[in-house]
PDB file of C-alpha atoms in Angstrom:
ATOM      1  CA  GLN R  12      -0.091   0.214  -0.013  1.00  0.00           C
ATOM      2  CA  VAL R  13       1.075   3.535  -0.540  1.00  0.00           C
ATOM      3  CA  GLN R  14       3.222   5.079   2.386  1.00  0.00           C
ATOM      4  CA  LEU R  15       4.452   8.575   2.939  1.00  0.00           C
ATOM      5  CA  VAL R  16       6.607   9.022   6.128  1.00  0.00           C
ATOM      6  CA  GLU R  17       8.303  12.294   7.085  1.00  0.00           C
ATOM      7  CA  SER R  18      11.288  12.818   9.263  1.00  0.00           C
ATOM      8  CA  GLY R  19      13.581  15.427  10.446  1.00  0.00           C
ATOM      9  CA  GLY R  20      11.108  17.833  12.257  1.00  0.00           C
ATOM     10  CA  GLY R  21      12.199  19.411  15.277  1.00  0.00           C
ATOM     11  CA  SER R  22      12.997  22.634  17.224  1.00  0.00           C
ATOM     12  CA  VAL R  23      15.050  25.503  16.055  1.00  0.00           C
ATOM     13  CA  LYS R  24      15.999  28.738  16.626  1.00  0.00           C
ATOM     14  CA  SER R  25      14.641  31.537  14.349  1.00  0.00           C
ATOM     15  CA  GLY R  26      17.131  32.074  11.538  1.00  0.00           C
ATOM     16  CA  GLY R  27      18.317  28.271  11.619  1.00  0.00           C
ATOM     17  CA  SER R  28      17.940  25.691   9.368  1.00  0.00           C
ATOM     18  CA  LEU R  29      16.316  22.057   8.966  1.00  0.00           C
ATOM     19  CA  ARG R  30      16.117  19.322   6.454  1.00  0.00           C
ATOM     20  CA  LEU R  31      12.822  17.531   6.303  1.00  0.00           C
ATOM     21  CA  SER R  32      12.823  13.900   4.405  1.00  0.00           C
ATOM     22  CA  CYS R  33       9.706  12.103   3.228  1.00  0.00           C
ATOM     23  CA  ALA R  34      10.071   8.244   2.293  1.00  0.00           C
ATOM     24  CA  VAL R  35       7.574   6.838  -0.067  1.00  0.00           C
ATOM     25  CA  SER R  36       6.789   3.190  -0.848  1.00  0.00           C
ATOM     26  CA  GLY R  37       4.057   1.383  -2.603  1.00  0.00           C
ATOM     27  CA  PHE R  38       4.083   3.425  -5.924  1.00  0.00           C
ATOM     28  CA  THR R  39       6.269   4.329  -8.648  1.00  0.00           C
ATOM     29  CA  PHE R  40       8.023   7.364  -7.052  1.00  0.00           C
ATOM     30  CA  SER R  41       9.540   8.843 -10.241  1.00  0.00           C
ATOM     31  CA  ASP R  42       6.003   8.712 -12.016  1.00  0.00           C
ATOM     32  CA  TYR R  43       4.599  11.578  -9.647  1.00  0.00           C
ATOM     33  CA  TYR R  44       4.894  15.134  -8.742  1.00  0.00           C
ATOM     34  CA  MET R  45       4.971  15.495  -5.056  1.00  0.00           C
ATOM     35  CA  SER R  46       4.237  18.402  -2.793  1.00  0.00           C
ATOM     36  CA  TRP R  47       5.073  19.825   0.529  1.00  0.00           C
ATOM     37  CA  ILE R  48       1.933  21.235   2.543  1.00  0.00           C
ATOM     38  CA  ARG R  49       1.828  22.725   6.151  1.00  0.00           C
ATOM     39  CA  GLN R  50      -0.480  23.559   8.963  1.00  0.00           C
ATOM     40  CA  ALA R  51       0.429  26.129  11.488  1.00  0.00           C
ATOM     41  CA  PRO R  52      -1.015  25.449  14.925  1.00  0.00           C
ATOM     42  CA  GLY R  53      -4.655  25.799  15.049  1.00  0.00           C
ATOM     43  CA  LYS R  54      -4.531  26.940  11.187  1.00  0.00           C
ATOM     44  CA  GLY R  55      -5.427  26.020   8.025  1.00  0.00           C
ATOM     45  CA  LEU R  56      -3.567  24.064   5.301  1.00  0.00           C
ATOM     46  CA  GLU R  57      -1.012  25.883   3.257  1.00  0.00           C
ATOM     47  CA  TRP R  58       0.658  24.583   0.177  1.00  0.00           C
ATOM     48  CA  VAL R  59       4.339  25.433   0.560  1.00  0.00           C
ATOM     49  CA  SER R  60       6.186  23.884  -2.890  1.00  0.00           C
ATOM     50  CA  HIS R  61       5.946  21.053  -5.328  1.00  0.00           C
ATOM     51  CA  ILE R  62       8.335  19.242  -7.861  1.00  0.00           C
ATOM     52  CA  ASN R  63       7.890  17.517 -10.898  1.00  0.00           C
ATOM     53  CA  ASN R  64       8.744  14.113 -11.086  1.00  0.00           C
ATOM     54  CA  GLY R  65      12.211  14.360 -12.656  1.00  0.00           C
ATOM     55  CA  GLY R  66      13.014  16.793 -10.223  1.00  0.00           C
ATOM     56  CA  SER R  67      13.830  19.594 -12.794  1.00  0.00           C
ATOM     57  CA  ASN R  68      10.901  22.115 -11.953  1.00  0.00           C
ATOM     58  CA  THR R  69      10.148  23.277  -8.717  1.00  0.00           C
ATOM     59  CA  TYR R  70       7.590  25.878  -7.567  1.00  0.00           C
ATOM     60  CA  TYR R  71       7.335  27.438  -4.078  1.00  0.00           C
ATOM     61  CA  ALA R  72       4.776  29.719  -2.214  1.00  0.00           C
ATOM     62  CA  ASP R  73       5.932  33.438  -1.730  1.00  0.00           C
ATOM     63  CA  SER R  74       6.098  33.183   1.724  1.00  0.00           C
ATOM     64  CA  VAL R  75       8.937  30.435   1.600  1.00  0.00           C
ATOM     65  CA  LYS R  76      10.608  31.729  -1.683  1.00  0.00           C
ATOM     66  CA  GLY R  77      14.337  31.989  -1.636  1.00  0.00           C
ATOM     67  CA  ARG R  78      14.478  30.350   1.898  1.00  0.00           C
ATOM     68  CA  PHE R  79      13.130  26.643   1.316  1.00  0.00           C
ATOM     69  CA  THR R  80      14.625  24.268  -1.313  1.00  0.00           C
ATOM     70  CA  ILE R  81      12.343  21.202  -2.491  1.00  0.00           C
ATOM     71  CA  SER R  82      14.417  18.218  -4.085  1.00  0.00           C
ATOM     72  CA  ARG R  83      13.891  14.457  -4.687  1.00  0.00           C
ATOM     73  CA  ASP R  84      15.846  11.510  -5.019  1.00  0.00           C
ATOM     74  CA  ASN R  85      14.135   8.947  -7.380  1.00  0.00           C
ATOM     75  CA  ALA R  86      16.577   6.255  -6.875  1.00  0.00           C
ATOM     76  CA  LYS R  87      15.834   6.646  -2.828  1.00  0.00           C
ATOM     77  CA  ASN R  88      12.324   6.969  -3.342  1.00  0.00           C
ATOM     78  CA  SER R  89      12.920  10.285  -1.234  1.00  0.00           C
ATOM     79  CA  LEU R  90      11.072  13.932  -1.105  1.00  0.00           C
ATOM     80  CA  TYR R  91      13.084  16.596   0.675  1.00  0.00           C
ATOM     81  CA  LEU R  92      12.622  20.373   2.095  1.00  0.00           C
ATOM     82  CA  GLN R  93      15.940  22.313   3.037  1.00  0.00           C
ATOM     83  CA  MET R  94      14.330  25.061   5.355  1.00  0.00           C
ATOM     84  CA  ASN R  95      16.953  27.794   5.689  1.00  0.00           C
ATOM     85  CA  SER R  96      16.570  31.467   7.500  1.00  0.00           C
ATOM     86  CA  LEU R  97      13.625  29.991   9.410  1.00  0.00           C
ATOM     87  CA  ARG R  98      11.046  32.357  11.171  1.00  0.00           C
ATOM     88  CA  ALA R  99       8.992  31.684  13.932  1.00  0.00           C
ATOM     89  CA  GLU R 100       5.680  31.766  11.378  1.00  0.00           C
ATOM     90  CA  ASP R 101       7.183  28.869   9.630  1.00  0.00           C
ATOM     91  CA  THR R 102       6.226  26.779  12.688  1.00  0.00           C
ATOM     92  CA  ALA R 103       3.913  24.361  11.653  1.00  0.00           C
ATOM     93  CA  VAL R 104       3.280  20.495  10.903  1.00  0.00           C
ATOM     94  CA  TYR R 105       4.603  19.679   7.407  1.00  0.00           C
ATOM     95  CA  TYR R 106       3.132  17.069   5.296  1.00  0.00           C
ATOM     96  CA  CYS R 107       4.421  15.573   2.182  1.00  0.00           C
ATOM     97  CA  ALA R 108       1.649  14.602  -0.240  1.00  0.00           C
ATOM     98  CA  ARG R 109       1.519  12.906  -3.935  1.00  0.00           C
ATOM     99  CA  ASP R 110       0.131  14.805  -6.510  1.00  0.00           C
ATOM    100  CA  ASP R 111      -2.703  13.232  -8.261  1.00  0.00           C
ATOM    101  CA  PHE R 112      -4.333  14.021 -11.849  1.00  0.00           C
ATOM    102  CA  ARG R 113      -7.478  13.085 -13.400  1.00  0.00           C
ATOM    103  CA  SER R 114      -9.184  15.968 -15.020  1.00  0.00           C
ATOM    104  CA  GLY R 115      -7.563  18.249 -11.907  1.00  0.00           C
ATOM    105  CA  LEU R 116      -5.087  18.263  -9.235  1.00  0.00           C
ATOM    106  CA  PHE R 117      -5.563  16.308  -5.844  1.00  0.00           C
ATOM    107  CA  TYR R 118      -3.877  14.779  -3.230  1.00  0.00           C
ATOM    108  CA  ALA R 119      -4.918  11.292  -2.407  1.00  0.00           C
ATOM    109  CA  TYR R 120      -2.053  10.507  -0.077  1.00  0.00           C
ATOM    110  CA  TRP R 121      -0.324  12.330   2.667  1.00  0.00           C
ATOM    111  CA  GLY R 122       2.217  11.425   5.168  1.00  0.00           C
ATOM    112  CA  GLN R 123       1.502  11.858   9.064  1.00  0.00           C
ATOM    113  CA  GLY R 124       3.378  15.124   9.264  1.00  0.00           C
ATOM    114  CA  THR R 125       6.466  16.057  10.938  1.00  0.00           C
ATOM    115  CA  LEU R 126       6.493  19.117  13.496  1.00  0.00           C
ATOM    116  CA  VAL R 127       8.466  22.120  12.959  1.00  0.00           C
ATOM    117  CA  THR R 128       8.920  24.720  16.129  1.00  0.00           C
ATOM    118  CA  VAL R 129      11.028  27.745  15.195  1.00  0.00           C
ATOM    119  CA  SER R 130      11.543  29.695  18.473  1.00  0.00           C
ATOM    120  CA  SER R 131      13.047  33.546  18.440  1.00  0.00           C
TER     121      SER R 131
ATOM    122  CA  GLN B   5      -6.052  35.268   4.616  1.00  0.00           C
ATOM    123  CA  SER B   6      -6.699  32.327   2.090  1.00  0.00           C
ATOM    124  CA  VAL B   7      -7.321  32.424  -1.538  1.00  0.00           C
ATOM    125  CA  LEU B   8     -10.322  30.283  -1.009  1.00  0.00           C
ATOM    126  CA  THR B   9     -13.059  31.739   1.597  1.00  0.00           C
ATOM    127  CA  GLN B  10     -14.994  28.872   3.385  1.00  0.00           C
ATOM    128  CA  PRO B  11     -17.340  29.688   6.582  1.00  0.00           C
ATOM    129  CA  PRO B  12     -15.334  29.114   9.660  1.00  0.00           C
ATOM    130  CA  SER B  13     -18.016  26.816  11.195  1.00  0.00           C
ATOM    131  CA  VAL B  14     -21.244  24.876  10.347  1.00  0.00           C
ATOM    132  CA  SER B  15     -23.234  22.675  12.793  1.00  0.00           C
ATOM    133  CA  ALA B  16     -26.275  20.271  12.487  1.00  0.00           C
ATOM    134  CA  ALA B  17     -27.903  17.533  14.164  1.00  0.00           C
ATOM    135  CA  PRO B  18     -27.353  13.804  13.450  1.00  0.00           C
ATOM    136  CA  GLY B  19     -29.039  12.373  10.476  1.00  0.00           C
ATOM    137  CA  GLN B  20     -29.504  16.066   8.978  1.00  0.00           C
ATOM    138  CA  LYS B  21     -27.575  17.697   6.138  1.00  0.00           C
ATOM    139  CA  VAL B  22     -25.050  20.234   5.749  1.00  0.00           C
ATOM    140  CA  THR B  23     -23.397  22.073   2.932  1.00  0.00           C
ATOM    141  CA  ILE B  24     -19.889  23.715   3.154  1.00  0.00           C
ATOM    142  CA  SER B  25     -19.139  26.436   0.362  1.00  0.00           C
ATOM    143  CA  CYS B  26     -15.878  27.256  -0.817  1.00  0.00           C
ATOM    144  CA  SER B  27     -15.811  30.719  -2.787  1.00  0.00           C
ATOM    145  CA  GLY B  28     -12.730  31.721  -5.016  1.00  0.00           C
ATOM    146  CA  SER B  29     -12.319  33.751  -8.325  1.00  0.00           C
ATOM    147  CA  SER B  30     -12.064  32.956 -11.877  1.00  0.00           C
ATOM    148  CA  SER B  31      -8.332  32.340 -11.698  1.00  0.00           C
ATOM    149  CA  ASN B  32      -9.053  29.185  -9.390  1.00  0.00           C
ATOM    150  CA  ILE B  33     -12.459  27.485  -8.733  1.00  0.00           C
ATOM    151  CA  GLY B  34     -14.092  29.583 -11.866  1.00  0.00           C
ATOM    152  CA  ASN B  35     -11.546  27.532 -14.248  1.00  0.00           C
ATOM    153  CA  ASN B  36     -10.175  24.564 -12.428  1.00  0.00           C
ATOM    154  CA  TYR B  37     -11.386  21.440 -10.805  1.00  0.00           C
ATOM    155  CA  VAL B  38     -11.961  21.232  -6.823  1.00  0.00           C
ATOM    156  CA  SER B  39     -10.921  18.846  -4.320  1.00  0.00           C
ATOM    157  CA  TRP B  40     -12.187  18.257  -0.684  1.00  0.00           C
ATOM    158  CA  TYR B  41     -10.358  17.252   2.358  1.00  0.00           C
ATOM    159  CA  GLN B  42     -11.723  15.922   5.700  1.00  0.00           C
ATOM    160  CA  GLN B  43      -9.407  16.413   8.715  1.00  0.00           C
ATOM    161  CA  LEU B  44     -10.139  14.633  11.996  1.00  0.00           C
ATOM    162  CA  PRO B  45      -8.047  15.759  15.046  1.00  0.00           C
ATOM    163  CA  GLY B  46      -4.989  15.135  15.145  1.00  0.00           C
ATOM    164  CA  ALA B  47      -4.820  13.237  11.907  1.00  0.00           C
ATOM    165  CA  ALA B  48      -3.452  14.338   8.416  1.00  0.00           C
ATOM    166  CA  PRO B  49      -6.296  15.413   5.677  1.00  0.00           C
ATOM    167  CA  LYS B  50      -8.180  12.696   3.748  1.00  0.00           C
ATOM    168  CA  LEU B  51      -9.364  13.326   0.406  1.00  0.00           C
ATOM    169  CA  LEU B  52     -13.274  13.282   0.252  1.00  0.00           C
ATOM    170  CA  ILE B  53     -13.978  14.454  -3.293  1.00  0.00           C
ATOM    171  CA  TYR B  54     -11.660  15.318  -6.467  1.00  0.00           C
ATOM    172  CA  ASP B  55     -12.532  16.659  -9.851  1.00  0.00           C
ATOM    173  CA  THR B  56     -15.159  18.675  -8.268  1.00  0.00           C
ATOM    174  CA  ASN B  57     -17.725  15.877  -7.754  1.00  0.00           C
ATOM    175  CA  LYS B  58     -16.117  12.442  -7.722  1.00  0.00           C
ATOM    176  CA  ARG B  59     -15.443  10.136  -4.690  1.00  0.00           C
ATOM    177  CA  PRO B  60     -12.693   7.945  -4.151  1.00  0.00           C
ATOM    178  CA  SER B  61     -13.262   4.568  -3.420  1.00  0.00           C
ATOM    179  CA  GLY B  62     -14.226   3.897   0.397  1.00  0.00           C
ATOM    180  CA  ILE B  63     -15.681   7.365   0.604  1.00  0.00           C
ATOM    181  CA  PRO B  64     -19.687   6.931   0.985  1.00  0.00           C
ATOM    182  CA  ASP B  65     -22.155   8.523  -1.271  1.00  0.00           C
ATOM    183  CA  ARG B  66     -23.310  10.768   1.758  1.00  0.00           C
ATOM    184  CA  PHE B  67     -20.465  13.125   0.618  1.00  0.00           C
ATOM    185  CA  SER B  68     -20.995  15.058  -2.640  1.00  0.00           C
ATOM    186  CA  GLY B  69     -19.331  17.843  -4.336  1.00  0.00           C
ATOM    187  CA  SER B  70     -20.797  20.436  -6.594  1.00  0.00           C
ATOM    188  CA  LYS B  71     -19.485  23.868  -8.315  1.00  0.00           C
ATOM    189  CA  SER B  72     -20.984  26.809  -9.998  1.00  0.00           C
ATOM    190  CA  GLY B  73     -19.387  29.522 -11.332  1.00  0.00           C
ATOM    191  CA  THR B  74     -16.507  30.751  -8.847  1.00  0.00           C
ATOM    192  CA  SER B  75     -18.044  28.668  -5.913  1.00  0.00           C
ATOM    193  CA  ALA B  76     -17.694  25.206  -4.838  1.00  0.00           C
ATOM    194  CA  THR B  77     -19.918  23.101  -2.261  1.00  0.00           C
ATOM    195  CA  LEU B  78     -19.724  20.226  -0.134  1.00  0.00           C
ATOM    196  CA  GLY B  79     -22.408  18.513   0.733  1.00  0.00           C
ATOM    197  CA  ILE B  80     -23.210  15.720   3.518  1.00  0.00           C
ATOM    198  CA  ILE B  81     -26.372  14.165   4.429  1.00  0.00           C
ATOM    199  CA  GLY B  82     -27.142  11.671   7.239  1.00  0.00           C
ATOM    200  CA  LEU B  83     -24.757  13.376   9.263  1.00  0.00           C
ATOM    201  CA  GLN B  84     -23.058  11.124  12.020  1.00  0.00           C
ATOM    202  CA  THR B  85     -20.959  12.073  14.793  1.00  0.00           C
ATOM    203  CA  GLY B  86     -17.835  10.764  13.214  1.00  0.00           C
ATOM    204  CA  ASP B  87     -18.340  13.269  10.609  1.00  0.00           C
ATOM    205  CA  GLU B  88     -17.451  15.999  13.096  1.00  0.00           C
ATOM    206  CA  ALA B  89     -14.066  17.319  11.733  1.00  0.00           C
ATOM    207  CA  ASP B  90     -12.395  20.226   9.706  1.00  0.00           C
ATOM    208  CA  TYR B  91     -13.009  20.260   5.992  1.00  0.00           C
ATOM    209  CA  TYR B  92     -10.849  22.003   3.341  1.00  0.00           C
ATOM    210  CA  CYS B  93     -11.486  22.949  -0.369  1.00  0.00           C
ATOM    211  CA  ALA B  94      -8.619  23.036  -2.657  1.00  0.00           C
ATOM    212  CA  THR B  95      -7.623  23.458  -6.316  1.00  0.00           C
ATOM    213  CA  TRP B  96      -5.357  25.169  -8.787  1.00  0.00           C
ATOM    214  CA  ASP B  97      -4.634  28.909  -9.073  1.00  0.00           C
ATOM    215  CA  ASN B  98      -3.769  30.068 -12.570  1.00  0.00           C
ATOM    216  CA  SER B  99      -2.262  33.130 -11.434  1.00  0.00           C
ATOM    217  CA  LEU B 100       1.811  34.018 -11.280  1.00  0.00           C
ATOM    218  CA  SER B 101       2.149  34.092  -8.024  1.00  0.00           C
ATOM    219  CA  VAL B 102      -0.068  31.446  -6.186  1.00  0.00           C
ATOM    220  CA  LEU B 103      -0.227  27.918  -7.698  1.00  0.00           C
ATOM    221  CA  ARG B 104      -1.939  25.657  -5.173  1.00  0.00           C
ATOM    222  CA  VAL B 105      -4.532  27.246  -3.011  1.00  0.00           C
ATOM    223  CA  PHE B 106      -6.731  25.774  -0.071  1.00  0.00           C
ATOM    224  CA  GLY B 107      -9.423  27.067   1.796  1.00  0.00           C
ATOM    225  CA  GLY B 108      -9.378  28.378   5.321  1.00  0.00           C
ATOM    226  CA  GLY B 109     -11.124  25.624   6.466  1.00  0.00           C
ATOM    227  CA  THR B 110     -14.377  24.612   8.025  1.00  0.00           C
ATOM    228  CA  LYS B 111     -15.266  23.154  11.589  1.00  0.00           C
ATOM    229  CA  LEU B 112     -18.142  20.909  11.265  1.00  0.00           C
ATOM    230  CA  THR B 113     -19.881  20.497  14.544  1.00  0.00           C
ATOM    231  CA  VAL B 114     -22.513  17.551  14.738  1.00  0.00           C
ATOM    232  CA  LEU B 115     -24.781  18.496  17.797  1.00  0.00           C
TER     233      LEU B 115
END
């Protein structure tokens, strides 16, 4: 079955860095675009970034552009999010999700999330 | 401030029906398909509706989706206490600066 497992979250001081990982199994990873989506405590979902299946095209929300870098290793079935210059407002649970398309985009599979806490 | 606008909360009694609206614009809902997600407390979101009105396997037909113009609607009939959760709409946005957007979420309370 499809599984996505995030890791790498934790507590970090403002200005610091973290690298999140998402290990996937149960599908051909290299066939799918992948996304990072976050949820601040008590808040709604926010798309952060996505990457095409080959890793050559990346897209970012304005709130993280220039600070976060999404990447993937198809040989390792893994997705990454390098987060630099972290701010308090980046505190959130970060989910990786598989991009699915039929007529439109949707997210059928999500990881369990990993919590990132940024303190000042 | 979310690009897609949802009511913060809705409520209804068990067995009744409820609708949750999601309002956008021509750059998102007006020209794209909508998906809906259910998030139980402490859990990851779960896909309920894709392509505006299609249900994945395993999602009961008590859940339905529709769209008119720049607004989408999630409908739930035969409410159960287990439906108490947060619900989010999502779609693609064609504007230059925003690619994928979510609604702010709606808390459903089953009284």
